[in-house]
Amino acid sequence: MSEEDLHATLERVAQRFDFGEYESAAYLTILEHGQLTASEIADRTDIPQPRVYDTVRDLADLGLVELQESRPMRVLAIDPEEAFADFQSSLDDLVDGLSRRYTAPARDTEAVSLIKSRSTILRYLEEIVDAAEYELILSLDPELLDRFADDLRAQHEAGVAIELLLSPAADVPDDDEFDYLDVATTVRARRGITTPVVAVADGNYSIYATQDALQGDRDRYGVIFNRSELGFLVSGFLNTVLWTTAETVAEGVDDRPFPRRYATIRRCISDLRHADGDFYASIEGRDVLTGEHREVEGSVDQAAFGAGRQTATLVVETDDGPVEVGGQVAAVEDVEAHEIRIGEGGPPGV
């Protein structure tokens, strides 16, 4: 598609999106470069600097770009095949033309990112659900459960352990209306209507978003933690504050074979307390006192929760004696665990 045809087709589509010359110019420029700051967009187009911010926020609201709330704010391109998915059948020619101009942005540079638009939050939710290899913890509302049911079902069938929190409880379907154990290992419902939307994959890729952010409130944010050490805050908040104040809706039997992998020590201990036999652990983490990388292997001697489940500790009998292992930000144990593998017959290895 020629440059002239591309602009003409985009302008026709623009009528449906109700954006004009500035939006068209900004969108094509962002696609071509992958990611730009507001000042870079102004330099490459005829858009006045004061209008750039409103222009790119309008594009973000339409799900065409992603805003990274850093300093300076960066505008990231979204693959047009994804942005225009709802209109794919009628827009094939346009998407092909835009795709040839698209330059994929590097998304791994920021360990922590702020996001605003509903479409971006939903896209990251889907990405985190699909990224989980062995453990997925979620807080969703019933509408989001319906939206991601097929993705959760596929992950559950693939052997990913899924803990699902739903809210508000008054809107959660009864278990005879929805097969919860088809999409999750354990499901709970929480009363609060303001319960945030949370997803944590394997303990290191997570999102936290308020209900207001999902409703399009520009003063509210979602936060992405991608392999950031701050990501444990999301998991810890979900496990201690939200999960413990919810009622069980459905709980299945975890019949996955050993060895098993865990990002959450509390789930590991819960499994061990309900399992029979002798078990062995291979744990990767860091020394609580020195911060140095530690690997611990040996037989599991104890697996216990402290009072009120405020602490969770594994005692592993190693060749050098017993080692106490806690979860992230452990203080009273010897080692803070980042990944735990439990096996039978011997340590499964890290």
GROMACS .gro file of C-alpha atoms in nm:
model
  350
    1MET     CA    1   0.000   0.000   0.000
    2SER     CA    2   0.141   0.339  -0.100
    3GLU     CA    3   0.192   0.622   0.147
    4GLU     CA    4  -0.097   0.814  -0.006
    5ASP     CA    5  -0.329   0.513   0.007
    6LEU     CA    6  -0.226   0.440   0.364
    7HIS     CA    7  -0.317   0.792   0.478
    8ALA     CA    8  -0.643   0.787   0.285
    9THR     CA    9  -0.748   0.452   0.433
   10LEU     CA   10  -0.650   0.561   0.781
   11GLU     CA   11  -0.854   0.880   0.748
   12ARG     CA   12  -1.161   0.674   0.652
   13VAL     CA   13  -1.114   0.457   0.955
   14ALA     CA   14  -1.048   0.766   1.164
   15GLN     CA   15  -1.406   0.874   1.111
   16ARG     CA   16  -1.515   0.568   1.306
   17PHE     CA   17  -1.269   0.641   1.585
   18ASP     CA   18  -1.347   1.014   1.567
   19PHE     CA   19  -0.987   1.129   1.563
   20GLY     CA   20  -0.849   1.386   1.329
   21GLU     CA   21  -0.532   1.518   1.175
   22TYR     CA   22  -0.325   1.533   1.494
   23GLU     CA   23  -0.423   1.181   1.602
   24SER     CA   24  -0.348   1.039   1.257
   25ALA     CA   25  -0.009   1.210   1.239
   26ALA     CA   26   0.089   1.104   1.592
   27TYR     CA   27  -0.025   0.745   1.542
   28LEU     CA   28   0.167   0.690   1.217
   29THR     CA   29   0.480   0.848   1.366
   30ILE     CA   30   0.465   0.632   1.681
   31LEU     CA   31   0.415   0.319   1.471
   32GLU     CA   32   0.717   0.400   1.259
   33HIS     CA   33   0.951   0.451   1.554
   34GLY     CA   34   0.814   0.199   1.805
   35GLN     CA   35   0.833   0.434   2.102
   36LEU     CA   36   0.872   0.810   2.142
   37THR     CA   37   0.849   1.081   2.405
   38ALA     CA   38   0.599   1.365   2.370
   39SER     CA   39   0.873   1.608   2.265
   40GLU     CA   40   0.999   1.362   2.002
   41ILE     CA   41   0.647   1.335   1.861
   42ALA     CA   42   0.623   1.715   1.843
   43ASP     CA   43   0.961   1.731   1.666
   44ARG     CA   44   0.855   1.476   1.402
   45THR     CA   45   0.506   1.613   1.334
   46ASP     CA   46   0.325   1.945   1.304
   47ILE     CA   47   0.144   1.888   1.632
   48PRO     CA   48   0.195   2.178   1.879
   49GLN     CA   49   0.374   2.065   2.193
   50PRO     CA   50   0.080   2.155   2.426
   51ARG     CA   51  -0.153   1.934   2.219
   52VAL     CA   52   0.069   1.626   2.212
   53TYR     CA   53  -0.027   1.496   2.557
   54ASP     CA   54  -0.402   1.516   2.491
   55THR     CA   55  -0.350   1.359   2.151
   56VAL     CA   56  -0.157   1.054   2.274
   57ARG     CA   57  -0.396   1.004   2.568
   58ASP     CA   58  -0.684   0.993   2.320
   59LEU     CA   59  -0.494   0.729   2.123
   60ALA     CA   60  -0.433   0.532   2.444
   61ASP     CA   61  -0.803   0.544   2.532
   62LEU     CA   62  -0.873   0.387   2.193
   63GLY     CA   63  -0.625   0.108   2.264
   64LEU     CA   64  -0.391   0.211   1.981
   65VAL     CA   65  -0.084   0.301   2.190
   66GLU     CA   66   0.046   0.235   2.541
   67LEU     CA   67   0.152   0.513   2.777
   68GLN     CA   68   0.447   0.443   3.005
   69GLU     CA   69   0.418   0.687   3.294
   70SER     CA   70   0.788   0.753   3.338
   71ARG     CA   71   0.982   1.079   3.326
   72PRO     CA   72   0.959   1.177   3.051
   73MET     CA   73   0.640   0.989   2.960
   74ARG     CA   74   0.696   0.744   2.674
   75VAL     CA   75   0.441   0.642   2.415
   76LEU     CA   76   0.476   0.281   2.294
   77ALA     CA   77   0.332   0.140   1.974
   78ILE     CA   78   0.091  -0.154   1.991
   79ASP     CA   79   0.095  -0.402   1.706
   80PRO     CA   80  -0.188  -0.294   1.470
   81GLU     CA   81  -0.299  -0.654   1.426
   82GLU     CA   82  -0.384  -0.646   1.796
   83ALA     CA   83  -0.513  -0.288   1.812
   84PHE     CA   84  -0.755  -0.339   1.523
   85ALA     CA   85  -0.850  -0.698   1.601
   86ASP     CA   86  -1.222  -0.617   1.640
   87PHE     CA   87  -1.236  -0.480   1.287
   88GLN     CA   88  -1.002  -0.732   1.125
   89SER     CA   89  -1.243  -0.859   0.862
   90SER     CA   90  -1.306  -0.511   0.718
   91LEU     CA   91  -0.963  -0.361   0.778
   92ASP     CA   92  -0.722  -0.621   0.638
   93ASP     CA   93  -0.571  -0.383   0.384
   94LEU     CA   94  -0.518  -0.111   0.644
   95VAL     CA   95  -0.360  -0.346   0.897
   96ASP     CA   96  -0.120  -0.486   0.639
   97GLY     CA   97  -0.008  -0.137   0.547
   98LEU     CA   98   0.037  -0.026   0.907
   99SER     CA   99   0.220  -0.346   0.999
  100ARG     CA  100   0.488  -0.275   0.744
  101ARG     CA  101   0.562   0.052   0.924
  102TYR     CA  102   0.548  -0.095   1.273
  103THR     CA  103   0.871  -0.119   1.471
  104ALA     CA  104   0.841  -0.335   1.784
  105PRO     CA  105   0.938  -0.140   2.099
  106ALA     CA  106   1.172  -0.285   2.357
  107ARG     CA  107   0.945  -0.358   2.658
  108ASP     CA  108   1.199  -0.516   2.892
  109THR     CA  109   1.382  -0.198   2.989
  110GLU     CA  110   1.142  -0.103   3.271
  111ALA     CA  111   1.106  -0.345   3.562
  112VAL     CA  112   0.815  -0.139   3.697
  113SER     CA  113   0.570   0.043   3.468
  114LEU     CA  114   0.258   0.250   3.524
  115ILE     CA  115  -0.031   0.199   3.283
  116LYS     CA  116  -0.366   0.374   3.255
  117SER     CA  117  -0.600   0.269   2.976
  118ARG     CA  118  -0.842  -0.020   3.023
  119SER     CA  119  -0.727  -0.186   2.702
  120THR     CA  120  -0.364  -0.186   2.815
  121ILE     CA  121  -0.456  -0.329   3.156
  122LEU     CA  122  -0.657  -0.608   2.991
  123ARG     CA  123  -0.375  -0.683   2.748
  124TYR     CA  124  -0.123  -0.720   3.029
  125LEU     CA  125  -0.367  -0.937   3.226
  126GLU     CA  126  -0.390  -1.174   2.930
  127GLU     CA  127  -0.013  -1.171   2.885
  128ILE     CA  128   0.049  -1.256   3.252
  129VAL     CA  129  -0.207  -1.537   3.249
  130ASP     CA  130  -0.045  -1.688   2.939
  131ALA     CA  131   0.308  -1.641   3.078
  132ALA     CA  132   0.260  -1.858   3.388
  133GLU     CA  133   0.455  -2.183   3.371
  134TYR     CA  134   0.365  -2.340   3.705
  135GLU     CA  135   0.181  -2.098   3.937
  136LEU     CA  136  -0.084  -1.832   3.880
  137ILE     CA  137  -0.260  -1.626   4.148
  138LEU     CA  138  -0.544  -1.393   4.049
  139SER     CA  139  -0.800  -1.149   4.183
  140LEU     CA  140  -1.074  -1.085   3.926
  141ASP     CA  141  -1.436  -0.978   3.906
  142PRO     CA  142  -1.695  -1.210   3.745
  143GLU     CA  143  -1.683  -1.016   3.417
  144LEU     CA  144  -1.308  -1.067   3.387
  145LEU     CA  145  -1.344  -1.433   3.480
  146ASP     CA  146  -1.583  -1.476   3.189
  147ARG     CA  147  -1.341  -1.291   2.959
  148PHE     CA  148  -1.038  -1.502   3.054
  149ALA     CA  149  -1.212  -1.835   3.123
  150ASP     CA  150  -1.073  -2.006   2.811
  151ASP     CA  151  -0.717  -1.888   2.887
  152LEU     CA  152  -0.742  -2.006   3.248
  153ARG     CA  153  -0.888  -2.339   3.140
  154ALA     CA  154  -0.599  -2.397   2.900
  155GLN     CA  155  -0.340  -2.312   3.167
  156HIS     CA  156  -0.514  -2.532   3.423
  157GLU     CA  157  -0.515  -2.823   3.179
  158ALA     CA  158  -0.144  -2.759   3.112
  159GLY     CA  159  -0.069  -2.823   3.482
  160VAL     CA  160  -0.044  -2.466   3.612
  161ALA     CA  161  -0.166  -2.439   3.973
  162ILE     CA  162  -0.423  -2.156   3.980
  163GLU     CA  163  -0.560  -1.979   4.288
  164LEU     CA  164  -0.851  -1.751   4.197
  165LEU     CA  165  -1.012  -1.480   4.410
  166LEU     CA  166  -1.343  -1.334   4.288
  167SER     CA  167  -1.523  -1.020   4.403
  168PRO     CA  168  -1.766  -0.879   4.483
  169ALA     CA  169  -1.903  -1.199   4.634
  170ALA     CA  170  -2.263  -1.091   4.571
  171ASP     CA  171  -2.202  -1.109   4.193
  172VAL     CA  172  -2.012  -1.439   4.192
  173PRO     CA  173  -2.214  -1.718   4.024
  174ASP     CA  174  -2.301  -2.024   4.231
  175ASP     CA  175  -2.087  -2.330   4.174
  176ASP     CA  176  -2.378  -2.503   4.000
  177GLU     CA  177  -2.377  -2.221   3.742
  178PHE     CA  178  -2.002  -2.217   3.674
  179ASP     CA  179  -1.752  -2.502   3.683
  180TYR     CA  180  -1.483  -2.329   3.887
  181LEU     CA  181  -1.259  -2.634   3.918
  182ASP     CA  182  -1.237  -2.639   3.539
  183VAL     CA  183  -1.038  -2.314   3.548
  184ALA     CA  184  -0.865  -2.313   3.888
  185THR     CA  185  -0.730  -2.529   4.168
  186THR     CA  186  -0.886  -2.321   4.446
  187VAL     CA  187  -1.147  -2.043   4.424
  188ARG     CA  188  -1.253  -1.796   4.692
  189ALA     CA  189  -1.499  -1.505   4.693
  190ARG     CA  190  -1.449  -1.174   4.874
  191ARG     CA  191  -1.721  -0.932   4.977
  192GLY     CA  192  -1.552  -0.600   4.902
  193ILE     CA  193  -1.656  -0.421   4.583
  194THR     CA  194  -1.327  -0.226   4.579
  195THR     CA  195  -1.108  -0.538   4.575
  196PRO     CA  196  -0.832  -0.466   4.320
  197VAL     CA  197  -0.757  -0.668   4.010
  198VAL     CA  198  -0.434  -0.864   4.058
  199ALA     CA  199  -0.247  -1.131   3.865
  200VAL     CA  200   0.088  -1.292   3.955
  201ALA     CA  201   0.261  -1.544   3.728
  202ASP     CA  202   0.533  -1.762   3.884
  203GLY     CA  203   0.596  -1.498   4.150
  204ASN     CA  204   0.785  -1.261   3.920
  205TYR     CA  205   0.548  -1.110   3.662
  206SER     CA  206   0.249  -0.930   3.804
  207ILE     CA  207  -0.010  -0.656   3.766
  208TYR     CA  208  -0.204  -0.453   4.021
  209ALA     CA  209  -0.493  -0.232   3.910
  210THR     CA  210  -0.778  -0.063   4.092
  211GLN     CA  211  -1.138  -0.109   3.984
  212ASP     CA  212  -1.146   0.263   3.899
  213ALA     CA  213  -0.855   0.221   3.657
  214LEU     CA  214  -1.046  -0.052   3.474
  215GLN     CA  215  -1.343   0.183   3.446
  216GLY     CA  216  -1.126   0.436   3.262
  217ASP     CA  217  -1.055   0.682   3.545
  218ARG     CA  218  -0.746   0.872   3.423
  219ASP     CA  219  -0.644   0.955   3.780
  220ARG     CA  220  -0.602   0.585   3.861
  221TYR     CA  221  -0.320   0.358   3.752
  222GLY     CA  222  -0.232  -0.002   3.698
  223VAL     CA  223   0.120  -0.114   3.791
  224ILE     CA  224   0.323  -0.380   3.608
  225PHE     CA  225   0.609  -0.559   3.785
  226ASN     CA  226   0.820  -0.752   3.535
  227ARG     CA  227   1.090  -0.953   3.712
  228SER     CA  228   1.120  -0.677   3.969
  229GLU     CA  229   1.198  -0.752   4.332
  230LEU     CA  230   0.905  -0.526   4.418
  231GLY     CA  231   0.671  -0.779   4.257
  232PHE     CA  232   0.657  -0.978   4.581
  233LEU     CA  233   0.451  -0.692   4.728
  234VAL     CA  234   0.166  -0.779   4.494
  235SER     CA  235   0.184  -1.149   4.574
  236GLY     CA  236   0.217  -1.083   4.947
  237PHE     CA  237  -0.077  -0.843   4.948
  238LEU     CA  238  -0.297  -1.091   4.763
  239ASN     CA  239  -0.197  -1.385   4.983
  240THR     CA  240  -0.222  -1.214   5.322
  241VAL     CA  241  -0.473  -0.928   5.294
  242LEU     CA  242  -0.716  -1.044   5.024
  243TRP     CA  243  -0.701  -1.425   5.029
  244THR     CA  244  -0.736  -1.457   5.405
  245THR     CA  245  -1.050  -1.238   5.410
  246ALA     CA  246  -1.236  -1.444   5.147
  247GLU     CA  247  -1.466  -1.746   5.168
  248THR     CA  248  -1.398  -2.072   4.983
  249VAL     CA  249  -1.618  -2.128   4.679
  250ALA     CA  250  -1.452  -2.439   4.536
  251GLU     CA  251  -1.143  -2.639   4.623
  252GLY     CA  252  -1.015  -2.930   4.420
  253VAL     CA  253  -0.757  -3.197   4.483
  254ASP     CA  254  -0.416  -3.108   4.348
  255ASP     CA  255  -0.321  -3.434   4.181
  256ARG     CA  256  -0.026  -3.299   3.984
  257PRO     CA  257   0.270  -3.536   4.002
  258PHE     CA  258   0.592  -3.451   4.179
  259PRO     CA  259   0.830  -3.280   4.131
  260ARG     CA  260   0.638  -2.954   4.164
  261ARG     CA  261   0.755  -2.594   4.143
  262TYR     CA  262   0.644  -2.313   4.372
  263ALA     CA  263   0.690  -1.939   4.380
  264THR     CA  264   0.480  -1.906   4.697
  265ILE     CA  265   0.608  -2.081   5.009
  266ARG     CA  266   0.262  -2.081   5.168
  267ARG     CA  267   0.119  -2.286   4.883
  268CYS     CA  268   0.418  -2.521   4.902
  269ILE     CA  269   0.363  -2.579   5.274
  270SER     CA  270  -0.011  -2.629   5.225
  271ASP     CA  271   0.058  -2.900   4.967
  272LEU     CA  272   0.314  -3.074   5.186
  273ARG     CA  273   0.081  -3.078   5.486
  274HIS     CA  274  -0.182  -3.257   5.277
  275ALA     CA  275   0.060  -3.503   5.115
  276ASP     CA  276   0.191  -3.834   5.246
  277GLY     CA  277   0.546  -3.961   5.221
  278ASP     CA  278   0.900  -3.829   5.237
  279PHE     CA  279   0.984  -3.522   5.032
  280TYR     CA  280   1.298  -3.345   4.919
  281ALA     CA  281   1.355  -2.981   4.830
  282SER     CA  282   1.575  -2.788   4.591
  283ILE     CA  283   1.554  -2.418   4.669
  284GLU     CA  284   1.699  -2.114   4.498
  285GLY     CA  285   1.709  -1.786   4.689
  286ARG     CA  286   1.943  -1.565   4.885
  287ASP     CA  287   2.100  -1.553   5.228
  288VAL     CA  288   1.895  -1.341   5.469
  289LEU     CA  289   2.203  -1.189   5.635
  290THR     CA  290   2.444  -1.139   5.344
  291GLY     CA  291   2.209  -1.114   5.045
  292GLU     CA  292   2.424  -1.361   4.854
  293HIS     CA  293   2.273  -1.618   4.620
  294ARG     CA  294   2.200  -1.948   4.794
  295GLU     CA  295   2.097  -2.292   4.673
  296VAL     CA  296   1.964  -2.534   4.934
  297GLU     CA  297   1.904  -2.905   4.877
  298GLY     CA  298   1.803  -3.183   5.111
  299SER     CA  299   1.514  -3.364   5.275
  300VAL     CA  300   1.216  -3.168   5.409
  301ASP     CA  301   1.225  -3.201   5.786
  302GLN     CA  302   0.948  -2.954   5.877
  303ALA     CA  303   0.685  -2.750   5.693
  304ALA     CA  304   0.488  -2.520   5.920
  305PHE     CA  305   0.293  -2.195   5.947
  306GLY     CA  306   0.339  -1.953   6.233
  307ALA     CA  307   0.058  -1.799   6.438
  308GLY     CA  308  -0.213  -1.658   6.214
  309ARG     CA  309  -0.017  -1.778   5.908
  310GLN     CA  310   0.196  -1.464   5.940
  311THR     CA  311   0.508  -1.671   5.879
  312ALA     CA  312   0.574  -1.985   5.677
  313THR     CA  313   0.889  -2.191   5.718
  314LEU     CA  314   1.047  -2.496   5.561
  315VAL     CA  315   1.327  -2.673   5.745
  316VAL     CA  316   1.553  -2.857   5.501
  317GLU     CA  317   1.806  -3.111   5.629
  318THR     CA  318   2.120  -3.058   5.420
  319ASP     CA  319   2.467  -3.217   5.430
  320ASP     CA  320   2.576  -2.917   5.638
  321GLY     CA  321   2.286  -2.936   5.882
  322PRO     CA  322   1.932  -2.795   5.897
  323VAL     CA  323   1.850  -2.477   5.703
  324GLU     CA  324   1.537  -2.272   5.769
  325VAL     CA  325   1.377  -2.132   5.455
  326GLY     CA  326   1.117  -1.854   5.443
  327GLY     CA  327   0.933  -1.666   5.171
  328GLN     CA  328   1.029  -1.338   5.014
  329VAL     CA  329   1.149  -1.069   5.261
  330ALA     CA  330   1.213  -1.345   5.516
  331ALA     CA  331   1.386  -1.218   5.829
  332VAL     CA  332   1.383  -1.491   6.094
  333GLU     CA  333   1.486  -1.778   5.863
  334ASP     CA  334   1.826  -1.844   5.707
  335VAL     CA  335   1.726  -1.820   5.341
  336GLU     CA  336   1.470  -1.621   5.144
  337ALA     CA  337   1.325  -1.854   4.880
  338HIS     CA  338   1.265  -1.731   4.524
  339GLU     CA  339   1.181  -2.068   4.370
  340ILE     CA  340   1.108  -2.398   4.541
  341ARG     CA  341   1.106  -2.744   4.383
  342ILE     CA  342   0.970  -3.039   4.577
  343GLY     CA  343   1.027  -3.401   4.475
  344GLU     CA  344   1.016  -3.757   4.596
  345GLY     CA  345   1.314  -3.989   4.627
  346GLY     CA  346   1.569  -3.708   4.621
  347PRO     CA  347   1.616  -3.334   4.553
  348PRO     CA  348   1.479  -3.250   4.207
  349GLY     CA  349   1.748  -2.991   4.137
  350VAL     CA  350   1.725  -2.614   4.080
   0.00000   0.00000   0.00000
